[in-house]
Amino acid sequence: MPDLITIFLDANVLARPVTRTLLIAGGPTSGFVAVFSRTALDEADRHLGPGKTPVTDLVTRFGWATARTGTVGDRFDGTDPKDRQLLADAVDADAAFLVTDDVDDYAEHDLIEAGVAAVSADVFLAHRLTGLGYLAGLDALSAGRTRPPRTPEELHVALGRQHPRLVAAQAEAFATAPAAPTHPEPAVVYRGARCLACLAVDRTVNNRGLCSSCVVVVGDGGRAGGRG
Amino acid sequence: MSIMSIPPDVVRSAPLRDTSVLPKWARDVLAAVVEAGAKGETVKLNTTVETLTPAEAAERLGLSRATVARRIAAGEIATMKVGNRHRIPVAEFARFQRDLMREVAAHYADDIEHDLA
């Protein structure tokens, strides 16, 4: 089986059950494995509203491993202080990408120096989730559901609300048009120097995560690395 | 695992006819067999079951190694023994991964419902 790249999930992504499920369930088939640290888990649980199931159940009930706690030291001075530990954990996990809803919390020079790129979940999924990985994610999401959206096609339509780039990249999987997004895309969706398509570290990577060679081939939409 | 042996006289005695309807991988295999037969070589085709170690399976799923070991001990992951070590066939790994992800998503079903709304 091919090697996997490691991606690190920020607390704000871990706290979103649909996004988290797509990343965890679709990863192994798509060539990546999603990891997270104790700091990320604890912060994710603090993000949850009342009555929600703790994200830490992934560890305590299902046996997920947590990444080691990285050393911050005097590094990452341009990054929001509350996020420095998460960046240190991502670096310690040897993650290629830090998947987060708040890319602009991480300073570009800190990311480049650390060799990690920060990217929004939707943009990452659009580029790296394969067709088989997408179906694996939809299959997991459909588990135990008795009400619409229940089938993979219904879920695909519903996902348009929060993952417009992903469903656009996977448009050929279903004939149905996805729902319109409910929120505008954040102004900053990528920072760093690792290309989402070819995975090379390259200072020509643009603010959509593509190097100058791949942007010509792939365009902005996604399915850069996604095959199958 | 099985081995199929194709001696050169068998290949030479029954030349191939139209292979254009076959997929490329089959044409490539047949071309290699014919080429070997022409050289007087015997072709041996091996089949193997691709497997993962429990540690590799844990790493691919993001689970702790102890969790995978526990699931194996409980009979929830079928393994084959190589010497005294467990190996997980890739097909079994895929089956377990799918079931695990469905189990996890079902656990968070109410949260997923809210998130999809």
Coordinates of C-alpha atoms in Angstrom, one line a residue, chain A residues 84-184:
Chain A
R84 CA 1.4 28.2 19.0
Q85 CA 1.0 24.9 20.8
L86 CA -1.1 23.5 18.0
L87 CA 1.5 24.5 15.5
A88 CA 4.2 22.9 17.6
D89 CA 2.1 19.7 17.8
A90 CA 1.6 19.7 14.0
V91 CA 5.4 20.1 13.5
D92 CA 6.2 17.3 16.0
A93 CA 3.7 15.0 14.2
D94 CA 5.6 15.7 10.9
A95 CA 2.4 16.9 9.4
A96 CA 2.5 18.3 5.8
F97 CA -0.7 20.3 6.3
L98 CA -2.5 21.8 9.3
V99 CA -6.2 21.8 8.5
T100 CA -8.0 24.7 10.2
D101 CA -10.9 27.0 9.8
D102 CA -8.7 29.9 10.9
V103 CA -5.8 29.9 8.5
D104 CA -5.0 33.6 9.3
D105 CA -4.3 32.7 13.0
Y106 CA -1.0 31.2 11.7
A107 CA 1.8 33.5 10.5
E108 CA 3.1 32.7 7.0
H109 CA 6.7 32.9 8.0
D110 CA 6.1 30.6 11.0
L111 CA 4.5 28.1 8.7
I112 CA 7.2 28.2 6.1
E113 CA 9.9 28.0 8.7
A114 CA 8.2 24.9 10.2
G115 CA 7.5 23.2 6.9
V116 CA 3.8 23.0 7.5
A117 CA 1.1 24.6 5.4
A118 CA -2.2 25.8 6.9
V119 CA -5.3 25.2 4.8
S120 CA -9.0 25.3 5.2
A121 CA -10.8 22.0 5.4
D122 CA -12.9 22.7 2.3
V123 CA -9.9 23.6 0.1
F124 CA -7.9 20.6 1.5
L125 CA -10.7 18.1 0.9
A126 CA -11.3 19.5 -2.6
H127 CA -7.7 18.8 -3.6
R128 CA -6.8 15.7 -1.7
L129 CA -10.0 13.6 -1.2
T130 CA -10.3 11.0 -3.9
G131 CA -13.5 9.8 -5.3
L132 CA -13.2 6.6 -3.3
G133 CA -12.3 8.6 -0.2
Y134 CA -15.4 10.8 -0.7
L135 CA -17.6 7.8 -1.0
A136 CA -16.1 6.3 2.2
G137 CA -16.8 9.6 4.0
L138 CA -20.4 9.6 2.7
D139 CA -20.8 6.0 3.7
A140 CA -19.7 6.8 7.3
L141 CA -21.9 9.8 7.5
S142 CA -25.0 7.8 6.4
A143 CA -24.5 5.3 9.3
G144 CA -27.4 5.2 11.6
R145 CA -29.3 8.0 9.8
T146 CA -33.0 7.5 9.5
R147 CA -33.9 11.0 8.1
P148 CA -32.8 12.8 5.0
P149 CA -30.1 13.6 4.1
R150 CA -29.5 9.9 4.4
T151 CA -28.3 8.5 1.1
P152 CA -24.9 9.4 -0.3
E153 CA -26.5 11.5 -3.0
E154 CA -28.6 13.4 -0.4
L155 CA -25.6 13.9 1.7
H156 CA -23.6 15.2 -1.3
V157 CA -26.4 17.8 -1.9
A158 CA -26.4 18.8 1.8
L159 CA -22.6 19.1 1.9
G160 CA -22.8 21.9 -0.6
R161 CA -23.8 24.2 2.3
Q162 CA -20.5 23.8 4.2
H163 CA -18.1 22.3 1.6
P164 CA -18.8 24.0 -1.7
R165 CA -15.3 23.4 -3.1
L166 CA -15.4 19.7 -2.1
V167 CA -18.8 19.0 -3.7
A168 CA -17.7 20.9 -6.9
A169 CA -14.6 18.8 -7.1
Q170 CA -16.7 15.6 -6.7
A171 CA -19.5 16.9 -9.0
E172 CA -19.1 13.9 -11.4
A173 CA -20.0 11.5 -8.6
F174 CA -23.7 12.5 -8.6
A175 CA -26.1 14.0 -11.1
T176 CA -27.8 16.2 -8.5
A177 CA -26.8 19.8 -8.0
P178 CA -25.5 20.6 -4.5
A179 CA -27.1 23.1 -2.1
A180 CA -25.8 26.6 -2.1
P181 CA -23.2 27.5 0.5
T182 CA -24.5 29.1 3.7
H183 CA -21.4 31.2 4.5
P184 CA -18.9 33.0 2.3

